[in-house]
Coordinates of C-alpha atoms and ligand atoms in Angstrom, one line a residue:
M1 CA 0.0 0.0 0.0
K2 CA 1.4 3.4 -1.0
S3 CA 1.6 6.2 1.6
L4 CA -1.1 8.9 1.7
H5 CA 1.4 11.3 0.4
E6 CA 2.1 9.2 -2.7
Q7 CA -1.6 8.6 -3.3
L8 CA -2.3 12.3 -3.0
Q9 CA 0.5 13.1 -5.5
Q10 CA -0.9 10.5 -7.9
V11 CA -4.5 11.9 -7.8
R12 CA -3.2 15.4 -8.3
Q13 CA -1.2 14.2 -11.3
Q14 CA -4.2 12.4 -12.7
I15 CA -6.3 15.6 -12.4
A16 CA -3.6 17.7 -14.1
A17 CA -3.3 15.1 -16.9
A18 CA -7.1 15.1 -17.5
E19 CA -7.1 18.9 -17.5
R20 CA -4.4 18.9 -20.2
Q21 CA -6.0 16.0 -22.2
F22 CA -9.4 17.6 -22.4
G23 CA -8.4 21.2 -22.9
R24 CA -9.3 22.4 -19.4
E25 CA -7.3 25.2 -17.7
A26 CA -4.6 24.0 -15.4
G27 CA -5.8 24.2 -11.8
S28 CA -9.5 24.6 -12.8
V29 CA -10.6 21.3 -11.1
K30 CA -10.6 21.2 -7.3
L31 CA -10.0 18.0 -5.4
L32 CA -12.5 17.1 -2.6
A33 CA -11.0 14.3 -0.5
V34 CA -13.9 12.1 0.5
S35 CA -12.9 11.0 4.1
K36 CA -16.0 9.1 5.2
T37 CA -15.0 6.1 7.4
R38 CA -11.4 7.4 7.6
N39 CA -10.0 8.7 10.9
H40 CA -8.9 12.1 11.9
A41 CA -5.2 11.2 11.7
D42 CA -5.5 10.5 8.0
I43 CA -7.3 13.7 7.5
L44 CA -4.6 15.6 9.4
S45 CA -1.9 13.9 7.2
L46 CA -3.5 15.2 4.1
A47 CA -4.1 18.6 5.6
Q48 CA -0.4 18.9 6.3
L49 CA 0.2 18.3 2.5
G50 CA -2.1 21.1 1.6
Q51 CA -5.3 19.2 1.0
L52 CA -7.9 21.2 3.0
D53 CA -11.3 20.3 1.5
F54 CA -13.0 17.1 2.9
G55 CA -16.2 15.4 2.0
E56 CA -18.3 13.4 4.5
N57 CA -21.6 11.4 4.3
Y58 CA -22.5 10.8 8.0
V59 CA -23.2 13.7 10.3
Q60 CA -22.4 12.1 13.6
E61 CA -19.2 10.6 12.4
T62 CA -18.0 13.9 11.1
L63 CA -18.8 15.9 14.2
G64 CA -16.2 13.8 16.1
K65 CA -13.6 14.4 13.5
I66 CA -14.3 18.2 13.3
R67 CA -13.8 18.3 17.1
Q68 CA -10.6 16.4 16.9
L69 CA -9.3 18.7 14.1
T70 CA -10.2 22.0 15.7
G71 CA -7.8 24.7 14.7
Q72 CA -7.0 23.2 11.3
P73 CA -8.1 25.4 8.4
L74 CA -10.3 22.8 6.9
T75 CA -13.4 23.2 4.7
W76 CA -16.1 20.5 5.4
H77 CA -18.5 19.4 2.7
F78 CA -21.5 17.3 3.4
I79 CA -22.1 15.0 0.4
G80 CA -24.5 12.3 1.7
P81 CA -28.2 11.8 1.8
V82 CA -29.8 14.4 4.1
Q83 CA -32.3 13.5 6.8
S84 CA -34.5 16.4 8.1
N85 CA -33.5 15.8 11.7
K86 CA -29.8 16.4 10.7
T87 CA -30.2 19.7 9.0
R88 CA -29.4 21.8 12.2
Q89 CA -26.1 20.0 12.7
I90 CA -25.2 20.3 9.0
A91 CA -26.1 24.0 9.0
S92 CA -24.0 24.6 12.1
H93 CA -20.8 22.6 11.3
F94 CA -20.4 22.3 7.6
H95 CA -19.3 24.9 5.0
W96 CA -20.9 23.2 2.0
I97 CA -23.7 20.7 1.2
H98 CA -23.7 19.1 -2.2
S99 CA -26.8 16.9 -1.7
V100 CA -29.8 19.3 -1.5
D101 CA -32.6 17.7 -3.5
R102 CA -35.8 19.2 -2.1
I103 CA -37.1 22.6 -1.0
K104 CA -38.1 21.3 2.5
I105 CA -34.4 20.5 3.2
A106 CA -33.2 23.9 1.8
N107 CA -35.7 25.8 4.0
R108 CA -34.6 23.9 7.1
L109 CA -30.9 24.6 6.4
N110 CA -31.7 28.2 5.7
A111 CA -33.6 28.6 9.0
A112 CA -30.8 26.8 10.9
R113 CA -27.7 28.4 9.5
P114 CA -26.2 30.4 12.4
S115 CA -26.2 34.2 11.9
G116 CA -22.5 34.5 12.8
L117 CA -21.5 32.3 9.9
P118 CA -21.4 33.2 6.2
P119 CA -24.2 31.6 4.1
L120 CA -24.0 27.8 3.6
N121 CA -22.8 26.9 0.2
I122 CA -25.2 24.7 -1.7
C123 CA -25.2 22.3 -4.6
I124 CA -28.4 20.8 -5.9
Q125 CA -28.1 17.1 -6.4
V126 CA -29.6 15.8 -9.7
N127 CA -30.6 12.2 -10.4
V128 CA -29.2 12.4 -14.0
D129 CA -30.0 8.9 -15.0
A130 CA -33.5 8.9 -13.5
E131 CA -32.7 5.9 -11.3
P132 CA -35.6 4.8 -9.1
G133 CA -34.9 5.4 -5.4
K134 CA -31.8 7.4 -5.9
A135 CA -31.2 10.7 -4.2
G136 CA -31.4 13.8 -6.4
V137 CA -34.0 16.0 -8.0
A138 CA -35.3 14.9 -11.4
M139 CA -33.6 16.6 -14.4
D140 CA -36.8 18.5 -15.4
E141 CA -37.4 19.7 -11.8
A142 CA -34.0 21.0 -11.1
G143 CA -34.6 24.5 -12.5
Q144 CA -37.7 24.9 -10.3
L145 CA -35.7 23.9 -7.2
A146 CA -32.9 26.4 -8.2
R147 CA -35.5 29.1 -8.5
Q148 CA -36.8 28.3 -5.0
V149 CA -33.3 28.1 -3.4
L150 CA -31.8 31.2 -4.9
P151 CA -33.7 33.8 -2.7
L152 CA -32.9 32.0 0.6
S153 CA -30.5 34.5 2.2
R154 CA -28.7 32.1 4.6
L155 CA -27.8 29.8 1.6
R156 CA -25.6 30.5 -1.4
L157 CA -26.5 28.5 -4.4
R158 CA -23.1 27.4 -6.0
G159 CA -24.0 24.7 -8.5
L160 CA -25.0 21.1 -9.2
M161 CA -23.9 17.7 -8.1
A162 CA -24.5 14.2 -9.5
L163 CA -23.5 10.6 -8.8
P164 CA -24.5 8.9 -12.0
A165 CA -25.3 5.2 -12.4
L166 CA -22.1 3.1 -12.1
S167 CA -20.5 2.3 -15.4
N168 CA -17.0 1.3 -16.4
D169 CA -17.5 2.6 -20.0
F170 CA -15.9 6.0 -20.6
T171 CA -18.5 7.0 -23.3
T172 CA -21.4 6.1 -21.0
Q173 CA -19.8 8.0 -18.1
R174 CA -19.3 11.1 -20.3
L175 CA -22.9 11.0 -21.5
A176 CA -24.2 11.2 -17.9
F177 CA -21.9 14.0 -17.0
A178 CA -22.8 15.9 -20.2
K179 CA -26.4 16.0 -19.0
L180 CA -25.5 17.7 -15.8
R181 CA -23.2 20.1 -17.6
D182 CA -26.0 21.0 -20.1
L183 CA -28.3 21.8 -17.2
Y184 CA -25.6 23.8 -15.5
D185 CA -24.9 25.8 -18.7
R186 CA -28.7 26.5 -19.1
L187 CA -29.0 27.8 -15.5
I188 CA -26.0 30.1 -16.0
S189 CA -27.5 31.4 -19.3
A190 CA -30.7 32.0 -17.3
G191 CA -28.8 34.2 -14.9
Y192 CA -27.9 31.9 -12.0
P193 CA -24.5 32.8 -10.6
L194 CA -23.2 29.2 -10.5
D195 CA -19.5 28.2 -10.3
T196 CA -19.5 24.6 -9.1
L197 CA -20.1 21.4 -11.1
S198 CA -19.5 18.7 -8.5
M199 CA -19.1 15.4 -10.4
G200 CA -16.6 12.5 -10.8
T201 CA -15.4 9.9 -8.3
T202 CA -12.5 7.4 -8.3
N203 CA -14.2 5.3 -11.0
D204 CA -15.1 8.1 -13.5
M205 CA -12.9 11.1 -12.8
P206 CA -11.4 11.7 -16.3
A207 CA -14.9 11.6 -17.9
A208 CA -16.2 14.1 -15.4
I209 CA -13.2 16.4 -16.1
A210 CA -13.7 16.0 -19.8
E211 CA -17.3 17.2 -19.4
G212 CA -16.5 20.3 -17.3
A213 CA -16.3 19.2 -13.6
T214 CA -15.0 22.0 -11.4
L215 CA -14.8 19.7 -8.3
V216 CA -14.2 15.9 -8.2
R217 CA -15.0 13.9 -5.1
I218 CA -12.3 11.2 -4.5
G219 CA -12.2 8.7 -1.7
T220 CA -10.8 5.3 -2.8
A221 CA -8.0 6.6 -4.9
L222 CA -6.7 8.6 -2.0
F223 CA -7.3 6.3 1.0
G224 CA -7.6 2.9 -0.5
P225 CA -10.8 0.7 -0.4
R226 CA -13.3 1.3 2.4
T227 CA -13.8 -1.6 4.7
Ligands
PLP301 C1 -18.3 7.9 -1.2 C2 -18.6 9.0 -2.2 C3 -17.7 9.5 -3.1 C4 -16.3 8.9 -3.2 O1 -16.3 7.7 -4.0 P1 -14.9 6.9 -4.3 O2 -15.3 5.9 -5.2 O3 -14.4 6.4 -3.0 O4 -13.9 7.9 -4.9 C5 -18.0 10.6 -3.9 N1 -19.3 11.1 -3.9 C6 -20.2 10.7 -3.0 C7 -21.6 11.3 -3.0 C8 -19.9 9.6 -2.2 O5 -20.9 9.2 -1.4

């Protein structure tokens, strides 16, 4: 097993290579380290190498890590499914949430965001492949949700997120990401001030970068397989 340092170097190089290959500006794709199930010592190791953005799926698990890492200049992103009874903790302890898919959750986050903090950064999660039972708003309802979220003053709408159906075929991966990018471009044309297209994981990162991802969410390639 390679060291975390080596894995981080490798992922950074893969991002840079995909930027070059697909005509993206160098440095235009941000790495979000998905640290669910990993301990605070591993997060600290990456932080000391300059990796400061971390993604988590479970609120309770994250609160412990945030406490243990107090004083580190980290940015915490919530990327998992949101339960209504967790919105207060998410609004109080995270800087970003990528998985807003209904107005009820947005309203609760808006009401709970502490006034001493800047607005909570939001991405709307879209179910791009219309998978039954999958988190995310339907493609044709995303515009309406964006319109409802935009005026909420304690939230700042930043962009869109998707976790497409698993595929190992590059062309299939690109087609799914292209759908999200089209929607993103349409919202920007309609005047929404978006700057974040959150798409791509260990399995499909180059395809996501080819289609315009501005942020990739990488766990396994950084930390090894989850147990
Ligand atoms: C776990 C997770 C990831 C990271 O997936 P890897 O395959 O480990 O890179 C990215 N996005 C979301 C929403 C996740 O839940």
